[in-house]
XYZ file of C-alpha atoms in Angstrom:
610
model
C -4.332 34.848 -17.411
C -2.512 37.429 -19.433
C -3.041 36.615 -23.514
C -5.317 34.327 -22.520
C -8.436 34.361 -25.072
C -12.062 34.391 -23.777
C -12.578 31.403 -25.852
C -9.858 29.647 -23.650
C -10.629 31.012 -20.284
C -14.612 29.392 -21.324
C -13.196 26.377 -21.667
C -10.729 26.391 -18.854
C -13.474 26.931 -16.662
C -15.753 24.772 -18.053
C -12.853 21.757 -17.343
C -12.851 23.012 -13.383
C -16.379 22.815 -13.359
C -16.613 19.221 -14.117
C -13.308 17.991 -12.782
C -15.226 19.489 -9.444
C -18.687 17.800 -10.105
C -17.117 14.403 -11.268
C -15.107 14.355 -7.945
C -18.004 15.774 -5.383
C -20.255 13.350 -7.399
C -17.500 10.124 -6.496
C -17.525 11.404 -3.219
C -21.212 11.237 -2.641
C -21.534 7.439 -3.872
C -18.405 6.773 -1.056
C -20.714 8.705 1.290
C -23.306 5.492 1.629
C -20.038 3.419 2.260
C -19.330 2.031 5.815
C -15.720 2.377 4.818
C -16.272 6.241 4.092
C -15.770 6.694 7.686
C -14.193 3.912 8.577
C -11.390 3.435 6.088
C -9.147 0.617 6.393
C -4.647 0.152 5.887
C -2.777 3.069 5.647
C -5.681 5.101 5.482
C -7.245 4.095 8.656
C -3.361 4.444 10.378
C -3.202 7.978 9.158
C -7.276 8.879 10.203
C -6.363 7.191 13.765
C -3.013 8.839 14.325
C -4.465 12.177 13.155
C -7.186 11.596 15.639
C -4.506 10.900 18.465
C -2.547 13.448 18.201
C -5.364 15.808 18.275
C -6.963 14.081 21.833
C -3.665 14.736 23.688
C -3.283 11.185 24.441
C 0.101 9.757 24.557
C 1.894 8.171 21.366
C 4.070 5.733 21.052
C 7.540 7.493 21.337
C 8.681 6.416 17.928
C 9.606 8.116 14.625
C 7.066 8.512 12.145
C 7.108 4.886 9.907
C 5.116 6.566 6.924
C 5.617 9.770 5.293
C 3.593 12.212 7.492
C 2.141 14.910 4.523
C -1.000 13.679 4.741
C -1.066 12.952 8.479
C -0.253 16.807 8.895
C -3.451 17.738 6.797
C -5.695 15.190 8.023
C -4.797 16.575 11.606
C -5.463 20.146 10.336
C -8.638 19.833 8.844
C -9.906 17.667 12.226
C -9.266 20.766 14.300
C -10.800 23.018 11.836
C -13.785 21.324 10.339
C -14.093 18.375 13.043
C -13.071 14.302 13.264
C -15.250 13.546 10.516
C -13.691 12.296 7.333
C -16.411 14.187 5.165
C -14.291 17.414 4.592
C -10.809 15.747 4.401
C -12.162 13.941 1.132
C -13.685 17.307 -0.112
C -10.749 19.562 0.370
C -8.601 16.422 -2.064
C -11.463 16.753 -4.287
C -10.470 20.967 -4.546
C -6.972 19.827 -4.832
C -7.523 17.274 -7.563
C -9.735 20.189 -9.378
C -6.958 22.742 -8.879
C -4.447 20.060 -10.543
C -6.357 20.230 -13.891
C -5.149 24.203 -13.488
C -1.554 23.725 -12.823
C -2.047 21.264 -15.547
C -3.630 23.726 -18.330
C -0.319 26.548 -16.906
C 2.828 24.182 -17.080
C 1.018 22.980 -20.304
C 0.945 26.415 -22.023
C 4.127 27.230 -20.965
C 6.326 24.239 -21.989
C 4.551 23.933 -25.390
C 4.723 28.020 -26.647
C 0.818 28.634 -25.088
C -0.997 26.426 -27.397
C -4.112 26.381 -25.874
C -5.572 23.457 -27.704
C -2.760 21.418 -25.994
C -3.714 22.899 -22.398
C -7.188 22.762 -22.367
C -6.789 18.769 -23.599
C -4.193 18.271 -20.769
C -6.500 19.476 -18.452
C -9.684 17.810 -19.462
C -7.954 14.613 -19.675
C -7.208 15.228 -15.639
C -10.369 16.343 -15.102
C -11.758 13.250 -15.894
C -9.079 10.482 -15.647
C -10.605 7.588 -13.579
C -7.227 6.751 -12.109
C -6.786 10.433 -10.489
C -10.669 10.484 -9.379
C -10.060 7.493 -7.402
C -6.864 8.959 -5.487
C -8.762 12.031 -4.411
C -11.353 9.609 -2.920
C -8.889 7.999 -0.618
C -6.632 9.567 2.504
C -3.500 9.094 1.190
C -0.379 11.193 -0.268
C -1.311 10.599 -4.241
C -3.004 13.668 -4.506
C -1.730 16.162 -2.328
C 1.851 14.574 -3.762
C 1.091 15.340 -7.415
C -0.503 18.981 -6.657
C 2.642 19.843 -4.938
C 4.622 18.429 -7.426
C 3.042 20.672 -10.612
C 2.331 24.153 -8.754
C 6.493 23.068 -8.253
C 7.131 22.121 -11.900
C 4.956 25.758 -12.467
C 7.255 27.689 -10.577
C 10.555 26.053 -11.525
C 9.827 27.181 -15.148
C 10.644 30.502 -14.316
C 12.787 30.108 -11.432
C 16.176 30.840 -13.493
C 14.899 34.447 -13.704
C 13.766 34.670 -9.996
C 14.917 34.004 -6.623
C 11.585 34.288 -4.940
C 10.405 31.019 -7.690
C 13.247 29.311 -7.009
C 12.805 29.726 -3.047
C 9.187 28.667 -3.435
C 9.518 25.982 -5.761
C 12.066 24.346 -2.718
C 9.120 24.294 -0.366
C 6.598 23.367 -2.504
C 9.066 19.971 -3.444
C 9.799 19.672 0.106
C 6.372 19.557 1.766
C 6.139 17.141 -1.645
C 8.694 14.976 0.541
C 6.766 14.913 3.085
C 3.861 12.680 1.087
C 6.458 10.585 -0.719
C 9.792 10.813 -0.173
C 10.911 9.812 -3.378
C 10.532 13.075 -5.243
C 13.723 14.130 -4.053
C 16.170 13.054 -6.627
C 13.363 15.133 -9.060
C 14.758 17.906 -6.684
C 18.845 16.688 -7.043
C 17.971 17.158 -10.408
C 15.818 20.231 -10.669
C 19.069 22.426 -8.418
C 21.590 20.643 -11.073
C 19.391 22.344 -13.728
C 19.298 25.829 -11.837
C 23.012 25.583 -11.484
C 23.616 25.828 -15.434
C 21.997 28.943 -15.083
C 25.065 31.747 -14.681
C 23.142 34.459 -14.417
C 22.144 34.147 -11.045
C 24.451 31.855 -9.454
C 22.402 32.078 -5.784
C 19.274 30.644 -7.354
C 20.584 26.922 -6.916
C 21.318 27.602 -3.314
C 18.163 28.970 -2.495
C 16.328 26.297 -4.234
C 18.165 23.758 -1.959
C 17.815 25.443 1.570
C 13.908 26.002 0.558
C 13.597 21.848 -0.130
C 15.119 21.451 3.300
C 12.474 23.554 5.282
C 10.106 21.562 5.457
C 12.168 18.373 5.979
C 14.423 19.377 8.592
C 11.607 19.840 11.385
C 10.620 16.282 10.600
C 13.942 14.747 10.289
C 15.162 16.536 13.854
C 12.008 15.300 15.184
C 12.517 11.746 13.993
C 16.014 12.078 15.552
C 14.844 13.021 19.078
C 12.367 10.468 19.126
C 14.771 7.396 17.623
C 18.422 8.544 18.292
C 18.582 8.174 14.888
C 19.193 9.965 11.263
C 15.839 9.623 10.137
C 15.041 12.361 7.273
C 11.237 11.797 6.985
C 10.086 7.828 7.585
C 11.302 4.368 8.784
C 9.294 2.613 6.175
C 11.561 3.229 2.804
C 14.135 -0.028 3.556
C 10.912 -2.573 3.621
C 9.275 -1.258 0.904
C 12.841 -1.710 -1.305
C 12.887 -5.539 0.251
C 9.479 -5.744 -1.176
C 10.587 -5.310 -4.370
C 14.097 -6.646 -4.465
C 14.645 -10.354 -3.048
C 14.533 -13.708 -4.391
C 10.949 -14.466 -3.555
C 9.867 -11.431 -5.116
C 6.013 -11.916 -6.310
C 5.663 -14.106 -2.874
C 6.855 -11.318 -0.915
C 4.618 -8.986 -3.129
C 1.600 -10.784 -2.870
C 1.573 -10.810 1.241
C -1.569 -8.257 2.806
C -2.273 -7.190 5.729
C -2.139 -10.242 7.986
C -0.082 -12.271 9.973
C 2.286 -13.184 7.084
C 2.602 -9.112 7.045
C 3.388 -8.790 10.432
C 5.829 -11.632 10.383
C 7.396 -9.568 7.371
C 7.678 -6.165 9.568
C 9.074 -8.225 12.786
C 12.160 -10.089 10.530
C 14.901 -7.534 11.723
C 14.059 -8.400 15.683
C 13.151 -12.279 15.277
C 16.186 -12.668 12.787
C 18.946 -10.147 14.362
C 17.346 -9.003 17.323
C 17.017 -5.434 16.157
C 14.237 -3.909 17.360
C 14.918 0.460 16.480
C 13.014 1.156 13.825
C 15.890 3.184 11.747
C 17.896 0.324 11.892
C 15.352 -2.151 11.459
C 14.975 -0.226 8.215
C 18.466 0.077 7.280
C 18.619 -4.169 7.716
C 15.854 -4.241 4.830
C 17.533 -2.084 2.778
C 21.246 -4.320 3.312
C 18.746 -7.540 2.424
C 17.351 -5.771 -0.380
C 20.751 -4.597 -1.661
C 22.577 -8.193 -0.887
C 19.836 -9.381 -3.449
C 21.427 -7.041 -5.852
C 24.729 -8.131 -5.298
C 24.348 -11.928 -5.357
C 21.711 -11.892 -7.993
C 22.771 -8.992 -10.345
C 21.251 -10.250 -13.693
C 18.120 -10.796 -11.951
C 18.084 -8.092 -9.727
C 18.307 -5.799 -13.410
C 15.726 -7.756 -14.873
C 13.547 -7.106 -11.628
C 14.135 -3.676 -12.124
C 13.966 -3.402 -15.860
C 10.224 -5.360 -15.287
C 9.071 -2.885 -12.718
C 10.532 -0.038 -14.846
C 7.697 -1.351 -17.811
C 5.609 -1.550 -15.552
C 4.976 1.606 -14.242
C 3.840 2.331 -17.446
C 1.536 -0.143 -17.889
C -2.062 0.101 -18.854
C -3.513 -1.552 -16.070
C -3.632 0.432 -12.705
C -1.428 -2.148 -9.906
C -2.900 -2.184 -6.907
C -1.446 -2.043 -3.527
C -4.403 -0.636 -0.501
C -7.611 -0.750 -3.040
C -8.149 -2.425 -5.964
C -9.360 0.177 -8.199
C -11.467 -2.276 -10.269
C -13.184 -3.937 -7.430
C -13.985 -0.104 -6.641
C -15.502 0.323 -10.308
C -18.098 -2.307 -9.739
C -19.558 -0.419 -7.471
C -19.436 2.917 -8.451
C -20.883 4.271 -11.372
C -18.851 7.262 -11.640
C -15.572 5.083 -12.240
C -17.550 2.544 -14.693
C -17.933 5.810 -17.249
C -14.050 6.998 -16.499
C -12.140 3.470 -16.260
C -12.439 0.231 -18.507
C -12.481 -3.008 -17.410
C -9.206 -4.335 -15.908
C -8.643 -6.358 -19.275
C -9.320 -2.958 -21.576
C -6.580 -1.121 -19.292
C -8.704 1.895 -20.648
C -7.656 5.256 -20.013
C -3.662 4.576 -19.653
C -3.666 2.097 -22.259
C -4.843 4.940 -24.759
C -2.907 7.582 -22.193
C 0.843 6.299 -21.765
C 1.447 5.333 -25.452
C -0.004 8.897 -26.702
C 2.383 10.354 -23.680
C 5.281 8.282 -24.746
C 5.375 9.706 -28.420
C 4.812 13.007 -27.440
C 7.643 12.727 -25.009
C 9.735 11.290 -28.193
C 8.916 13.934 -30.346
C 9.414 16.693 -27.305
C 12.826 16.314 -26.737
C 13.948 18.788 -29.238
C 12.995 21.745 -27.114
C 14.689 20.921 -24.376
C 15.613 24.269 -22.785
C 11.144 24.484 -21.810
C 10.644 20.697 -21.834
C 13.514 19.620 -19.658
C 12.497 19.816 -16.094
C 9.075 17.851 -16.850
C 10.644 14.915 -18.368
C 13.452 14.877 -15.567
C 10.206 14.553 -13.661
C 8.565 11.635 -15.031
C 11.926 9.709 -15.609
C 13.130 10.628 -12.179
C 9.930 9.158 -10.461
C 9.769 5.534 -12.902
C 13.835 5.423 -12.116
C 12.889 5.424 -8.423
C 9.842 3.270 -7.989
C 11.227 0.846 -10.185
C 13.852 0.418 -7.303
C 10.704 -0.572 -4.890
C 7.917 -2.116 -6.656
C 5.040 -0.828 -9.280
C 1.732 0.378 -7.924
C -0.937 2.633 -9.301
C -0.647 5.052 -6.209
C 2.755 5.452 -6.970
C 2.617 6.978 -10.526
C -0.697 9.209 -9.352
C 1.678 12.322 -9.137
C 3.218 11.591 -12.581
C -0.066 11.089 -14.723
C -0.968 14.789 -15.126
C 2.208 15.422 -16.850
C 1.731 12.368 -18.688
C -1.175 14.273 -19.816
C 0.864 17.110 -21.069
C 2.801 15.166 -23.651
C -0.357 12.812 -24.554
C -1.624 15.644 -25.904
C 0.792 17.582 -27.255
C 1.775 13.810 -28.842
C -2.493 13.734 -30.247
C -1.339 17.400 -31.711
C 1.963 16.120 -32.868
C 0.045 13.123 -34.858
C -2.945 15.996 -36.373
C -0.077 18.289 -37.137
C 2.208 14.983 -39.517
C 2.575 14.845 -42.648
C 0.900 11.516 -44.138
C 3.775 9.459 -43.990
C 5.106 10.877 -40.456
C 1.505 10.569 -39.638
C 1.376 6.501 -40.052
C 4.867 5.877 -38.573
C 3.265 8.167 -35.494
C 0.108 6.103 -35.270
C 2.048 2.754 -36.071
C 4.271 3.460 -32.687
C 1.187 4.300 -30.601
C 0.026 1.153 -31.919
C 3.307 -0.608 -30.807
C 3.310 0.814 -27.563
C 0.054 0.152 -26.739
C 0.647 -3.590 -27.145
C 3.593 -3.449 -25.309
C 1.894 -1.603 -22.394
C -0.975 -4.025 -22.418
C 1.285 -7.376 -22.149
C 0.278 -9.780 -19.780
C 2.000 -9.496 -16.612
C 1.413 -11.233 -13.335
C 1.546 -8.019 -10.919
C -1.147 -6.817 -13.521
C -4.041 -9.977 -12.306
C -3.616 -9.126 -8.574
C -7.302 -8.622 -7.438
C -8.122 -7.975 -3.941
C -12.148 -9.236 -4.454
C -12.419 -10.189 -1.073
C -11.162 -6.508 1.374
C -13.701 -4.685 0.961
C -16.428 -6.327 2.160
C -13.661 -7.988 4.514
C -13.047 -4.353 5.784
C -16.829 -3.858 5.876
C -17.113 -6.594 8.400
C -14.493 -5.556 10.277
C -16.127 -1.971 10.501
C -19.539 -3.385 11.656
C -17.853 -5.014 14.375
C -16.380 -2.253 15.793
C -19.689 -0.185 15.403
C -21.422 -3.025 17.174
C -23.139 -4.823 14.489
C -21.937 -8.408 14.595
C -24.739 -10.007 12.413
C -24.314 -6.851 9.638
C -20.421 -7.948 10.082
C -21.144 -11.750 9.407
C -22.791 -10.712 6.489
C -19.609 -9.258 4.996
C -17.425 -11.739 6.148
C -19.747 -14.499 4.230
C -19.441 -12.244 1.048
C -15.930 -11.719 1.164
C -15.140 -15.703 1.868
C -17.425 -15.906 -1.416
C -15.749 -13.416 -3.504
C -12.232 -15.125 -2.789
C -12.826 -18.707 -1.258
C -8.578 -18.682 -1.016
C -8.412 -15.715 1.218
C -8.058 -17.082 5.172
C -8.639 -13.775 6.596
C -12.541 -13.672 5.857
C -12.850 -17.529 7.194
C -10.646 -15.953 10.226
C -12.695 -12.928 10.927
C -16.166 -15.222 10.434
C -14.888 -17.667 12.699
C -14.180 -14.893 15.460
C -17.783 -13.411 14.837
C -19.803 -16.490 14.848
C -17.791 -17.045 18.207
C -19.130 -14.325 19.456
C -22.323 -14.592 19.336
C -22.284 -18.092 21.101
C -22.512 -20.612 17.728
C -18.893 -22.345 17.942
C -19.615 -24.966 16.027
C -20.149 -23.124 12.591
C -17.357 -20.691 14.160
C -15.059 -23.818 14.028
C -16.018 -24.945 11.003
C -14.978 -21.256 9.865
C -11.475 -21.237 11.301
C -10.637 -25.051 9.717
C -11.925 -23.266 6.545
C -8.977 -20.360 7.702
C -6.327 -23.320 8.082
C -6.902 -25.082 5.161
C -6.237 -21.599 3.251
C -3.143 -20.990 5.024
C -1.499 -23.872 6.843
C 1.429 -21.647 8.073
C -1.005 -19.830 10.262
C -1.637 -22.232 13.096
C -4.080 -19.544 15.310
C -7.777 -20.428 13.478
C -6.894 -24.206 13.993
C -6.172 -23.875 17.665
C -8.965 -21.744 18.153
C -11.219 -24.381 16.259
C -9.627 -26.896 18.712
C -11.056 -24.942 21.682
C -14.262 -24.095 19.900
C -15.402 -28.099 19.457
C -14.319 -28.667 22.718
C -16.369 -26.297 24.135
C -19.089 -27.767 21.917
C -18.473 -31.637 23.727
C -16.992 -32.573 20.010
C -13.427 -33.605 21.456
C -13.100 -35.659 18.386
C -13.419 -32.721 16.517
C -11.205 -30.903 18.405
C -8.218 -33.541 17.800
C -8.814 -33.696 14.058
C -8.441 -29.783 14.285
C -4.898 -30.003 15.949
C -3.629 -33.068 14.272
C -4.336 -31.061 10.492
C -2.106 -27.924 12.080
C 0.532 -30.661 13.179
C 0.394 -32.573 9.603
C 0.673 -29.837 7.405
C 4.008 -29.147 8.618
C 4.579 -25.122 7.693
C 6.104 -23.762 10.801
C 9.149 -24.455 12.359
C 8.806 -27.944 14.660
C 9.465 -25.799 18.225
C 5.906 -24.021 17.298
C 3.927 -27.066 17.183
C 4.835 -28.008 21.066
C 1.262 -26.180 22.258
C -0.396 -28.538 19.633
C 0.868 -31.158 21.048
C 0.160 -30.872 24.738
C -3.322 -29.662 24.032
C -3.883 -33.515 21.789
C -2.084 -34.803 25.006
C -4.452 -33.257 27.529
C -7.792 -34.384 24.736
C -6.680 -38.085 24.555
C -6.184 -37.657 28.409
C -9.716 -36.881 28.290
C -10.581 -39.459 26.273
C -8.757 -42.040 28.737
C -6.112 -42.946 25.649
C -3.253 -42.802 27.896
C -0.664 -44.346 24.840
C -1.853 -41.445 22.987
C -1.774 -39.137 25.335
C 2.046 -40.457 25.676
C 2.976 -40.721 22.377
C 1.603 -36.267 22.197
C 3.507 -35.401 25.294
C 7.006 -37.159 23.744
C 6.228 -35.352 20.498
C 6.327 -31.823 22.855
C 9.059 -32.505 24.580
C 11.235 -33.093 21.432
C 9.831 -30.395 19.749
C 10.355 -27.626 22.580
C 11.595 -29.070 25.861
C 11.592 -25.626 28.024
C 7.941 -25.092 27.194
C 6.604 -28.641 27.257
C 8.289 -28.846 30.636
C 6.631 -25.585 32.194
C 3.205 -26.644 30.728
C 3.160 -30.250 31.396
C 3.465 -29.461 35.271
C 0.109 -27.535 34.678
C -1.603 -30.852 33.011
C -0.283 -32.355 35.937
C -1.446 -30.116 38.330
C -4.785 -30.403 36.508
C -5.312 -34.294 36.354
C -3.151 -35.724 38.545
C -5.675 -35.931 41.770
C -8.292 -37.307 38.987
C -6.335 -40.157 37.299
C -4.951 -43.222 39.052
C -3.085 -44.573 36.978
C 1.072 -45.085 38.536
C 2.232 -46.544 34.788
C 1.472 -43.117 33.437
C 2.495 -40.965 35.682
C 5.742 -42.717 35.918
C 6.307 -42.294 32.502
C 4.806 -38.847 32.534
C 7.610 -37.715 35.609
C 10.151 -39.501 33.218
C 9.501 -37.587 30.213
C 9.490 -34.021 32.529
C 12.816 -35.078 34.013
C-alpha cells in the first residue's frame, strides 16, 4: 500500500466490502436451493469424488478425466470444515472478493498507479454478474482466474527477482491444475523473462516452478494409466466438440445418452478403451477435420474466436439466465440475455483500451499475452462463458483504462473513440446461434432428480412436470417422469410419459421399451404394440438394435393368438440380428411352447431358429 492515498485505500475497501456482501448475499438465495447441496454435472462429479476420496473407499483406478484444482480444494475444505457444500461456496466467495484486489494492484501497476483506473477495475469485478455467478458454482472459473492475476501480479516484477519469478511458476501451475489451458500464457510469460539479460536464471526458475505442481499429477496419471498424461484425459473430446463436421449437433448434445454415446466412440468405433488414448483418438478426429476441411475448420475457429468475446454469456453446465430469473441478486448485475448487459458495455470498452494500450508495451505486455493467449486457445475447443471467467478481470483493466482513455480525448479523438465502441458493440451483439442455447428445462430437471435421491418422489414429479413444461422438446424430463410415476405404481401415465420421451428423441429406443412393458403390465397389450412398432418405424438406430423390438411384438401378438404376426416379428429379428434372435427365441419357446398347440407354427418357428 505504499503511495497509496487515504482517499484510495477508502475506496479500495469500500469495493471489498461489497464485492463480499454481493457474493455472501448470492450465496444465501442458493442456500434455499435443493441444488445448493445437491449440485448436478461436473459439479456434482467433483463434490462426489471429493467425498470419495475422503471415505477411504476404493476408486476407480483411472487417471483423473477433469482437471483436478478444484477437486483438491473441495477435498480440503471437507476435511477441515466438513462434507457440507456451505463453506466450499464461501471460501470462492473470499476468493472472488480477493480478485477485485489483485485487480485494483496489476491495475495500478500496468497503467503508472492511476488510481481512478484501479479502483474502476475493481468495482467493475466486484460487481460483474458474470464473475458472481462463477463463485456460486464448484468449478475451476474462479479459483482459475485468482491464480491467474496474483500470477500476472507477480510476473510484473519478476525480471528484477528470482523469488517472483519462482512464485509466479507455481501460482500458473496450480492455475493448470483448474484449466489446463493457461499454459501457453506460461510458454509465453518464460519467452518474455528470457529477453530479460540481466538475470539470465529467472526464465529457468520460472519454468521448473510451473512444473511443481504438475508433475505430481502427471506421474500420478502415469501410474494409474501407463500413460503420459500431464493433468486430464478430457482435453481431446472437448477439441472434437468443437472441431468436426457436425459441429453445432455435436455442441448441442447434454448430459444424456447421446452424451454417453459421444464419450464411448473410441471403444464402440476402434475398440479403444484407455482413457489417454481414447483421448488422443478425439484429438486425431478433431485434427482430421482440420485437414480435410481447412477453410471451414478456420472459419470454425475464426467464429469461436468472436465469440469469446461476445456479449452474451454461452452456456455450457448452467445457463446463467435461467439462473437470473430466479435470483434477484443477478437480475440487478446481468441484463436480459437479449441486452447482453454487462459484456456488451464491458468487451467493447476493453477492446479500445487494449487498442490504445499497446504503446506501452514494456508494463502492458504480459496482460495482453494473457487475454490473447486464452481466446487463441479456447477458440481451438469451443466458446463458453466459464471459459473466459479467468480473463474478464483483466478485461476490466483495459475497459477502464479505455473509459479514461475516451474522458482524457480530444473532441475529435473523442468521437472516433466512442464511434468504435459503438462498432464493436454491434459486432459483439450479432446474432449467433451458440448465443440462443437455453437450458430452461435442467434445473428443475436436476431438482427432480435431487428429490429422488432424498426420497421425495411426489416433490420430484413436481419438477419433472415443470421442466417437461419449460422445454416440451427435452426427452430427459418425459424420461425421468416416466421412471417416477413408475415408481409409485401409476404405469399408465408413466407410459404415456416415456412415448412423450420417444417422440422427443426417436434415436433413444429405452422410454419406448419401457412404455411397452409399462401397458403390458397395465392389460393394454394394444398399447404396448403401438409403443414398439413407433421405436421400429422411426428408424434412427442401426437395424441390428431393433431385434429386442421385434421379439417382444412377436411374443405380444403371440399373446394375442396372431400367429402370422407373430411370424412376420420373429423373421424381422432374425434378419435384423440372427445371434441374438436365436438365443432369445429359444426362451419364447421355452415360455409358450407347452401352452400353444399349434404344429404349423412351431414348424415354422424351428425353421426360422435353424
Amino acid at each position: 500500500m505504499t503511495g497509496v492515498s487515504r482517499r484510495e485505500r477508502v475506496a479500495l475497501g469500500a469495493v471489498l466490502a461489497v464485492a463480499l456482501v454481493v457474493r455472501l448475499l448470492y450465496l444465501d438465495e442458493l442456500r434455499g436451493d435443493v441444488l445448493f447441496e445437491n449440485p448436478p454435472l461436473d459439479e456434482g462429479r467433483y463434490v462426489d469424488e471429493a467425498r470419495q476420496r475422503l471415505s477411504g473407499l476404493p476408486d476407480d483406478g483411472r487417471p483423473f478425466w477433469q482437471p483436478p484444482g478444484i477437486l483438491f480444494v473441495l477435498a480440503a475444505t471437507f476435511r477441515v470444515a466438513g462434507g457440507g457444500l456451505l463453506a466450499p461456496r464461501l471460501l470462492q466467495a473470499l476468493a472472488g472478493t480477493a480478485a477485485c484486489a489483485l485487480v485494483w494492484l496489476l491495475a495500478r501497476r500496468i497503467f503508472d498507479l492511476r488510481a481512478p483506473v484501479a479502483i474502476a477495475a475493481a468495482a467493475v469485478v466486484a460487481l460483474h454478474g458474470l464473475l458472481v455467478f462463477a463463485g456460486g458454482e464448484l468449478l475451476p472459473a474462479t479459483w482459475a482466474g485468482g491464480l491467474d492475476l496474483a500470477a500476472l501480479v507477480l510476473l510484473h516484477g519478476a525480471p528484477r527477482s528470482i523469488a517472483r519469478a519462482a512464485a509466479a511458476g507455481v501460482l500458473l501451475g496450480l492455475s493448470a491444475l483448474f484449466t489446463p489451458v493457461i499454459l501457453p500464457f506460461a510458454a509465453i510469460a518464460a519467452l518474455v523473462l528470457a529477453r530479460i539479460r540481466e538475470r539470465r536464471a529467472v526464465p529457468w526458475v520460472f519454468v521448473a516452478a510451473v512444473l511443481v505442481p504438475i508433475l505430481p499429477v502427471a506421474a500420478y496419471n502415469t501410474l494409474r494409466s501407463g500413460e503420459l498424461i500431464l493433468v486430464s484425459t478430457n482435453g481431446g473430446l472437448n477439441f472434437f466438440v468443437g472441431n468436426n463436421e457436425r459441429y453445432f449437433e455435436t455442441l448441442a448434445i447434454r448430459p444424456g445418452p447421446r452424451w454417453t454415446e459421444l464419450t464411448q466412440e473410441p471403444l464402440r468405433a476402434a475398440r479403444i478403451s484407455e482413457p489417454g488414448a481414447a483421448s488422443s483418438w478425439f484429438f486425431r478426429r478433431g485434427l482430421a477435420f482440420w485437414a480435410a476441411h481447412p477453410l471451414d475448420a478456420l472459419g470454425l475457429y475464426a467464429r469461436k474466436l468472436w465469440l469469446f468475446f461476445h456479449a452474451v454469456e454461452i452456456p455450457r453446465d448452467t445457463d446463467l439466465y435461467a439462473v437470473r430469473a430466479e435470483s434477484r441478486v443477478l437480475r440487478v448485475l446481468v441484463g436480459p440475455r437479449a441486452t447482453g448487459w454487462p459484456d456488451g458495455a464491458l468487451v467493447p470498452l476493453a477492446l479500445v483500451g487494449i487498442a490504445t494500450s499497446v504503446r506501452d508495451r514494456s508494463r502492458r505486455a504480459l496482460p495482453l499475452a494473457f487475454i490473447g493467449s486464452q481466446a487463441a486457445v479456447y477458440a481451438f475447443f469451443f466458446a463458453s462463458a466459464r471459459y473466459r471467467v479467468p480473463c474478464v478481470p483483466v478485461l476490466a483493466i483495459f475497459a477502464a483504462a479505455g473509459v479514461a482513455t475516451i474522458a482524457r480525448a480530444a473532441p475529435q479523438a473523442r468521437a472516433a473513440l466512442i464511434a468504435a465502441v459503438v462498432t464493436l458493440a454491434i459486432a459483439c451483439a450479432l446474432p449467433a446461434r451458440e448465443a440462443t442455447m437455453t437450458f430452461a428445462a435442467e434445473r428443475e430437471l436436476y431438482r427432480g432428480l435431487a428429490q429422488r435421491r432424498l426420497g421425495a418422489p411426489d416433490v420430484a414429479i413436481s419438477h419433472f412436470r415443470r421442466a417437461s413444461q419449460a422445454d416440451p422438446d427435452d426427452p430427459r424430463p418425459w424420461f425421468e417422469l416416466g421412471s417416477a410415476l413408475d415408481a409409485l405404481g401409476r404405469p399408465v401415465e408413466a407410459a404415456d410419459a416415456w412415448e412423450r420421451a420417444t417422440a422427443c428423441d426417436p434415436s433413444d429406443l429405452r422410454p419406448g421399451r419401457m412404455a411397452a412393458d409399462a401397458r403390458v403390465r397395465a392389460g393394454d397389450r394394444a398399447g404396448a404394440i403401438r409403443a414398439l412398432e413407433a421405436n421400429v418405424a422411426a428408424g434412427k438406430r442401426a437395424p441390428a438394435e431393433y431385434a429386442i423390438e421385434h421379439l417382444e411384438l412377436a411374443a405380444l401378438h403371440l399373446d394375442d393368438g396372431d400367429r402370422e404376426a407373430a411370424l412376420r416379428a420373429l423373421r424381422s429379428a432374425f434378419a435384423a440380428n440372427p445371434g441374438y434372435a436365436r438365443s432369445r427365441a429359444r426362451e419364447l419357446a421355452r415360455a409358450r411352447r407347452a401352452t400353444l398347440a399349434d404344429p404349423a407354427f412351431w414348424a415354422a418357428f424351428d425353421a426360422l431358429s435353424r
